């Protein structure tokens, strides 16, 4: 491994950008992150952190803090048309946390590791030989430019070498955080519960407890269902389908900061050219059916820093990294698109050992000691 200090310029302080920044800085790189917003924070609702991501976050020293602020759900339960929920994933290691909290933990850790985060700093493109160009006309040279600027990545779009296939799906989701009212306080509400109705069209509420006081609700509907895609949330249309969740739905109508997003996938090849690399949604946004988009981005970001450490030649490191992570990532994208299109999760028992292969993936950055702390129940293994 090279002994001279390497420098990275990162576009985007989302989960992928902060993870790669921490992972590189902890391996001796100097790192500057450019965030277009004027604040370093995530305004989103909640997020599931699967075993694959938690092991990677453990490898960069964040797992204990995340555990302290997250819920480890008892089960993943599914209820179709109001039927008694069926349960799966008992004992499987995964966590639910609010996005602002996870982001704050990451931003703090990045600064602690010496990462410089610059706000109101919008990237407009990159040059392959390692230059990040900003909207204000300035440019920064680096050993490595990282495009972690999300699904609409300008770093990616500025370089024709990156070929993107993009697909949009018919579903969309409103995500919101609401107070966990007393009706949802017992142990039976400590699971993730996936409520579906499929007639006359698909509507789903994913109930995710994020600690004793907060619930994350993902309210999915076809985008053609205008009333169910609306913000503020229409409590009538949602309560008619999910009457038992009415108190949460009423809170959701008045919650601060709900957002609606359509489902989309972008498959990009290759993930790097010369001295520019893409991580996170800029490289592989995926349907949220399995809640694996950020988790896969985190895994790949930590594996990137680990792999580059093994090579003096950066290009060789980047090629090796992609060859290690590509198959798992492609499979996760394909699987989550299939689950979204077929609505497989609605029937329950959807987390087969094959579906769990993404969450069970162990990257090169994970030591046997870390892996041993995240045992997989036999029923969730494909080995
Ligand atoms: C409904 C839904 C539910 C999901 N649930 C889960 C889940 O439970 N678990 C999971 O693992 N994943 C989940 N995901 C996926 C996850 O949200 C994304 O994969 C993840 O947020 C992507 O992170 P990112 O850092 O790559 O991109 P982003 O989150 O898009 O962050 C990009 C950052 O870059 C900044 N930026 C953008 N452009 C520029 C620019 N030009 N210059 C500088 N800065 C810029 C942005 O402001 C932002 O801060 C879900 C997605 C959806 C839609």
mmCIF file of C-alpha atoms in Angstrom, residues 43-48 69-73 95-102 175-182 184-186 189-193 206-218 248 251-252 255-256:
data_model
loop_
_atom_site.group_PDB
_atom_site.id
_atom_site.type_symbol
_atom_site.label_atom_id
_atom_site.label_comp_id
_atom_site.label_asym_id
_atom_site.label_seq_id
_atom_site.Cartn_x
_atom_site.Cartn_y
_atom_site.Cartn_z
ATOM 1 C CA UNK A 43 -34.851 15.698 6.190
ATOM 2 C CA UNK A 44 -36.279 12.236 5.559
ATOM 3 C CA UNK A 45 -38.331 9.900 7.758
ATOM 4 C CA UNK A 46 -37.022 6.483 8.846
ATOM 5 C CA UNK A 47 -34.775 3.783 7.474
ATOM 6 C CA UNK A 48 -34.086 0.085 7.955
ATOM 7 C CA UNK A 69 -30.645 5.152 18.969
ATOM 8 C CA UNK A 70 -32.336 2.442 16.915
ATOM 9 C CA UNK A 71 -34.997 -0.212 17.463
ATOM 10 C CA UNK A 72 -34.169 -3.838 16.721
ATOM 11 C CA UNK A 73 -37.574 -5.071 15.499
ATOM 12 C CA UNK A 95 -32.488 -2.096 12.878
ATOM 13 C CA UNK A 96 -34.861 0.841 12.370
ATOM 14 C CA UNK A 97 -33.780 4.406 13.007
ATOM 15 C CA UNK A 98 -34.882 7.883 11.966
ATOM 16 C CA UNK A 99 -32.947 9.291 9.040
ATOM 17 C CA UNK A 100 -32.074 12.593 10.771
ATOM 18 C CA UNK A 101 -30.558 10.609 13.663
ATOM 19 C CA UNK A 102 -28.520 8.282 11.426
ATOM 20 C CA UNK A 175 -42.766 8.778 4.055
ATOM 21 C CA UNK A 176 -43.445 10.438 7.367
ATOM 22 C CA UNK A 177 -42.454 10.331 11.050
ATOM 23 C CA UNK A 178 -45.296 10.461 13.590
ATOM 24 C CA UNK A 179 -45.453 10.319 17.402
ATOM 25 C CA UNK A 180 -45.948 6.789 18.736
ATOM 26 C CA UNK A 181 -49.294 7.237 20.492
ATOM 27 C CA UNK A 182 -50.206 5.050 23.534
ATOM 28 C CA UNK A 184 -48.984 1.517 19.738
ATOM 29 C CA UNK A 185 -46.885 1.188 22.897
ATOM 30 C CA UNK A 186 -46.977 -2.568 23.699
ATOM 31 C CA UNK A 189 -45.916 -2.989 18.241
ATOM 32 C CA UNK A 190 -42.126 -3.431 18.421
ATOM 33 C CA UNK A 191 -42.118 -5.253 15.082
ATOM 34 C CA UNK A 192 -42.039 -3.837 11.591
ATOM 35 C CA UNK A 193 -45.582 -4.422 10.289
ATOM 36 C CA UNK A 206 -45.219 -0.007 6.354
ATOM 37 C CA UNK A 207 -45.276 0.589 10.119
ATOM 38 C CA UNK A 208 -41.727 0.906 11.495
ATOM 39 C CA UNK A 209 -41.118 1.654 15.193
ATOM 40 C CA UNK A 210 -38.067 3.910 15.583
ATOM 41 C CA UNK A 211 -37.763 3.923 19.384
ATOM 42 C CA UNK A 212 -40.427 4.402 22.076
ATOM 43 C CA UNK A 213 -41.607 7.770 20.816
ATOM 44 C CA UNK A 214 -41.518 7.689 17.053
ATOM 45 C CA UNK A 215 -43.052 5.670 14.256
ATOM 46 C CA UNK A 216 -41.938 5.823 10.642
ATOM 47 C CA UNK A 217 -44.734 5.204 8.164
ATOM 48 C CA UNK A 218 -44.130 4.412 4.506
ATOM 49 C CA UNK A 248 -51.315 7.281 13.198
ATOM 50 C CA UNK A 251 -51.035 12.327 12.988
ATOM 51 C CA UNK A 252 -49.437 11.805 9.577
ATOM 52 C CA UNK A 255 -46.703 15.770 10.498
ATOM 53 C CA UNK A 256 -43.806 18.012 9.547
#
